[in-house]
Amino acid sequence: QVLALKMSRQLFGKVIRETGQALEVFGVKVMESKSYMDHFSRHRNVMPLKNSVPKLAETAWVAPTATVIGKVEMKNGSSVWFGTVVRGEDSEASIGSRSNVQDQSVLHHSTIGEDVTIGHAVIISGSTIGDRCLIGMKAVIVDSEVSADSMIAAGSVLRSGTKVPPKQLWAGNPATFKRDLNRKELDFFGEIC
């Protein structure tokens, strides 16, 4: 009898969820909206962890397949793109205003400044990224500090304890100083965010 009750609850829950999906699709059709036709997703992309609920500014955006978990703060105009995971467990992860974390990246216990672009498939753990930085695709930054107006080249690895001074380009594995950034490159940072 207990098993039968459990099975009927599961069946009832499934019916309610599928009804919700059908209503979502019907609502989009009634609106006749061609600009936004997002299929209902069962993925829960913003979720609490250990009594910590993510704080998202009104204009922050999280893609339907991205995940924001725990002690996370996203400021105005920030965005987290498809397949990205942002985690704040015991310490906070924060993303500054107008910064974007692109597809398939992982951000863990880190602070991202304002107007930062983090490329695709980047891993950042326990690090601080200053304002107006560009982090290239597939870079790995662990327990490091990247000062404002700096660039980390695609595929670079910043090992634990690395400190990147302002207005510099670092590249390689392990990443090392390559050169100072010129005025044209620094002005470009403001355009891409």
Tab-separated table of N, CA, C and O in Angstrom, residues 22-73:
chain	number	residue	atom	x	y	z
A	22	ALA	N	2.995	22.042	-21.255
A	22	ALA	CA	1.988	22.303	-22.289
A	22	ALA	C	1.478	23.737	-22.192
A	22	ALA	O	1.285	24.407	-23.215
A	23	LEU	N	1.259	24.231	-20.994
A	23	LEU	CA	0.808	25.614	-20.808
A	23	LEU	C	1.876	26.610	-21.269
A	23	LEU	O	1.552	27.654	-21.849
A	24	GLU	N	3.133	26.307	-21.025
A	24	GLU	CA	4.222	27.172	-21.467
A	24	GLU	C	4.220	27.297	-22.988
A	24	GLU	O	4.274	28.390	-23.549
A	25	VAL	N	4.137	26.182	-23.686
A	25	VAL	CA	4.122	26.179	-25.155
A	25	VAL	C	2.882	26.918	-25.670
A	25	VAL	O	2.965	27.741	-26.588
A	26	PHE	N	1.739	26.666	-25.066
A	26	PHE	CA	0.498	27.326	-25.471
A	26	PHE	C	0.605	28.839	-25.276
A	26	PHE	O	0.200	29.617	-26.139
A	27	GLY	N	1.197	29.272	-24.147
A	27	GLY	CA	1.357	30.699	-23.874
A	27	GLY	C	2.195	31.399	-24.925
A	27	GLY	O	1.869	32.505	-25.369
A	28	VAL	N	3.278	30.775	-25.362
A	28	VAL	CA	4.131	31.362	-26.396
A	28	VAL	C	3.372	31.470	-27.715
A	28	VAL	O	3.450	32.471	-28.417
A	29	LYS	N	2.582	30.446	-28.044
A	29	LYS	CA	1.800	30.476	-29.281
A	29	LYS	C	0.736	31.567	-29.238
A	29	LYS	O	0.513	32.273	-30.224
A	30	VAL	N	0.065	31.736	-28.102
A	30	VAL	CA	-0.971	32.765	-27.963
A	30	VAL	C	-0.364	34.151	-28.123
A	30	VAL	O	-0.946	35.033	-28.740
A	31	MET	N	0.850	34.340	-27.583
A	31	MET	CA	1.522	35.637	-27.689
A	31	MET	C	1.962	35.948	-29.117
A	31	MET	O	2.264	37.091	-29.435
A	32	GLU	N	2.009	34.931	-29.975
A	32	GLU	CA	2.483	35.068	-31.352
A	32	GLU	C	3.854	35.731	-31.403
A	32	GLU	O	4.148	36.535	-32.262
A	33	SER	N	4.679	35.398	-30.434
A	33	SER	CA	6.005	35.984	-30.336
A	33	SER	C	6.998	35.158	-31.140
A	33	SER	O	7.209	33.988	-30.873
A	34	LYS	N	7.596	35.778	-32.140
A	34	LYS	CA	8.630	35.111	-32.927
A	34	LYS	C	10.022	35.435	-32.365
A	34	LYS	O	10.983	34.743	-32.637
A	35	SER	N	10.122	36.521	-31.586
A	35	SER	CA	11.425	36.933	-31.087
A	35	SER	C	11.903	36.092	-29.924
A	35	SER	O	13.092	36.005	-29.671
A	36	TYR	N	10.993	35.465	-29.187
A	36	TYR	CA	11.410	34.669	-28.038
A	36	TYR	C	10.573	33.409	-27.970
A	36	TYR	O	9.441	33.436	-27.523
A	37	MET	N	11.126	32.322	-28.457
A	37	MET	CA	10.416	31.047	-28.414
A	37	MET	C	11.317	30.040	-27.717
A	37	MET	O	11.999	29.259	-28.361
A	38	ASP	N	11.359	30.126	-26.408
A	38	ASP	CA	12.195	29.246	-25.604
A	38	ASP	C	11.374	28.055	-25.150
A	38	ASP	O	10.308	28.224	-24.572
A	39	HIS	N	11.838	26.867	-25.427
A	39	HIS	CA	11.129	25.677	-24.977
A	39	HIS	C	11.290	25.524	-23.474
A	39	HIS	O	12.334	25.822	-22.916
A	40	PHE	N	10.286	25.054	-22.839
A	40	PHE	CA	10.308	24.831	-21.401
A	40	PHE	C	11.446	23.870	-21.055
A	40	PHE	O	11.626	22.840	-21.684
A	41	SER	N	12.233	24.249	-20.068
A	41	SER	CA	13.359	23.425	-19.651
A	41	SER	C	13.160	22.980	-18.211
A	41	SER	O	12.788	23.775	-17.360
A	42	ARG	N	13.431	21.719	-17.942
A	42	ARG	CA	13.323	21.220	-16.579
A	42	ARG	C	14.571	21.525	-15.766
A	42	ARG	O	14.622	21.264	-14.586
A	43	HIS	N	15.587	22.074	-16.401
A	43	HIS	CA	16.834	22.401	-15.719
A	43	HIS	C	16.605	23.566	-14.759
A	43	HIS	O	16.109	24.614	-15.150
A	44	ARG	N	16.939	23.379	-13.511
A	44	ARG	CA	16.815	24.444	-12.509
A	44	ARG	C	18.137	25.183	-12.480
A	44	ARG	O	19.117	24.708	-11.929
A	45	ASN	N	18.203	26.368	-13.071
A	45	ASN	CA	19.496	27.009	-13.260
A	45	ASN	C	19.956	27.908	-12.115
A	45	ASN	O	21.119	28.277	-12.065
A	46	VAL	N	19.085	28.288	-11.204
A	46	VAL	CA	19.492	29.070	-10.038
A	46	VAL	C	18.991	28.329	-8.815
A	46	VAL	O	17.786	28.122	-8.659
A	47	MET	N	19.936	27.915	-7.937
A	47	MET	CA	19.495	27.114	-6.795
A	47	MET	C	20.309	27.405	-5.542
A	47	MET	O	21.492	27.734	-5.619
A	48	PRO	N	19.654	27.295	-4.385
A	48	PRO	CA	20.352	27.505	-3.112
A	48	PRO	C	21.253	26.317	-2.779
A	48	PRO	O	21.102	25.229	-3.327
A	49	LEU	N	22.189	26.567	-1.860
A	49	LEU	CA	23.040	25.509	-1.350
A	49	LEU	C	23.399	25.855	0.091
A	49	LEU	O	23.859	26.967	0.372
A	50	LYS	N	23.160	24.926	1.003
A	50	LYS	CA	23.470	25.150	2.421
A	50	LYS	C	22.887	26.472	2.930
A	50	LYS	O	23.574	27.295	3.511
A	51	ASN	N	21.633	26.726	2.665
A	51	ASN	CA	20.913	27.929	3.098
A	51	ASN	C	21.409	29.219	2.456
A	51	ASN	O	21.073	30.307	2.908
A	52	SER	N	22.227	29.144	1.437
A	52	SER	CA	22.682	30.329	0.711
A	52	SER	C	21.981	30.377	-0.639
A	52	SER	O	22.062	29.432	-1.421
A	53	VAL	N	21.305	31.487	-0.893
A	53	VAL	CA	20.556	31.662	-2.131
A	53	VAL	C	21.296	32.666	-3.015
A	53	VAL	O	21.700	33.730	-2.540
A	54	PRO	N	21.514	32.359	-4.294
A	54	PRO	CA	22.167	33.320	-5.181
A	54	PRO	C	21.411	34.653	-5.230
A	54	PRO	O	20.187	34.680	-5.189
A	55	LYS	N	22.170	35.759	-5.312
A	55	LYS	CA	21.595	37.102	-5.415
A	55	LYS	C	21.842	37.607	-6.824
A	55	LYS	O	22.989	37.880	-7.186
A	56	LEU	N	20.773	37.721	-7.590
A	56	LEU	CA	20.886	38.186	-8.966
A	56	LEU	C	20.236	39.551	-9.109
A	56	LEU	O	19.080	39.729	-8.727
A	57	ALA	N	20.983	40.506	-9.648
A	57	ALA	CA	20.427	41.827	-9.921
A	57	ALA	C	19.312	41.686	-10.954
A	57	ALA	O	19.265	40.708	-11.714
A	58	GLU	N	18.448	42.667	-10.993
A	58	GLU	CA	17.287	42.610	-11.889
A	58	GLU	C	17.683	42.450	-13.352
A	58	GLU	O	17.008	41.758	-14.105
A	59	THR	N	18.802	43.054	-13.752
A	59	THR	CA	19.211	42.979	-15.156
A	59	THR	C	20.272	41.914	-15.421
A	59	THR	O	20.813	41.843	-16.523
A	60	ALA	N	20.590	41.094	-14.430
A	60	ALA	CA	21.526	39.976	-14.652
A	60	ALA	C	20.795	38.895	-15.437
A	60	ALA	O	19.585	38.730	-15.314
A	61	TRP	N	21.546	38.150	-16.252
A	61	TRP	CA	20.921	37.111	-17.077
A	61	TRP	C	21.670	35.796	-16.931
A	61	TRP	O	22.899	35.760	-16.982
A	62	VAL	N	20.914	34.712	-16.765
A	62	VAL	CA	21.468	33.366	-16.678
A	62	VAL	C	20.823	32.541	-17.778
A	62	VAL	O	19.595	32.428	-17.848
A	63	ALA	N	21.638	31.959	-18.649
A	63	ALA	CA	21.120	31.128	-19.744
A	63	ALA	C	20.359	29.932	-19.184
A	63	ALA	O	20.661	29.453	-18.087
A	64	PRO	N	19.379	29.431	-19.932
A	64	PRO	CA	18.561	28.312	-19.447
A	64	PRO	C	19.354	27.061	-19.076
A	64	PRO	O	18.928	26.310	-18.217
A	65	THR	N	20.519	26.846	-19.680
A	65	THR	CA	21.294	25.645	-19.361
A	65	THR	C	22.498	25.933	-18.469
A	65	THR	O	23.301	25.042	-18.209
A	66	ALA	N	22.634	27.165	-18.020
A	66	ALA	CA	23.709	27.510	-17.076
A	66	ALA	C	23.225	27.195	-15.665
A	66	ALA	O	22.030	27.011	-15.428
A	67	THR	N	24.158	27.118	-14.708
A	67	THR	CA	23.804	26.813	-13.329
A	67	THR	C	24.522	27.778	-12.397
A	67	THR	O	25.737	27.937	-12.477
A	68	VAL	N	23.749	28.416	-11.516
A	68	VAL	CA	24.281	29.332	-10.501
A	68	VAL	C	23.854	28.776	-9.153
A	68	VAL	O	22.659	28.659	-8.880
A	69	ILE	N	24.849	28.419	-8.304
A	69	ILE	CA	24.557	27.680	-7.079
A	69	ILE	C	25.172	28.356	-5.855
A	69	ILE	O	26.356	28.684	-5.849
A	70	GLY	N	24.370	28.519	-4.794
A	70	GLY	CA	24.883	28.917	-3.486
A	70	GLY	C	25.187	30.391	-3.335
A	70	GLY	O	24.459	31.252	-3.810
A	71	LYS	N	26.299	30.707	-2.644
A	71	LYS	CA	26.703	32.084	-2.334
A	71	LYS	C	27.266	32.755	-3.585
A	71	LYS	O	28.484	32.860	-3.758
A	72	VAL	N	26.379	33.205	-4.449
A	72	VAL	CA	26.774	33.844	-5.703
A	72	VAL	C	26.050	35.175	-5.806
A	72	VAL	O	24.859	35.267	-5.513
A	73	GLU	N	26.776	36.208	-6.218
A	73	GLU	CA	26.153	37.500	-6.477
A	73	GLU	C	26.460	37.914	-7.906
A	73	GLU	O	27.616	37.910	-8.322
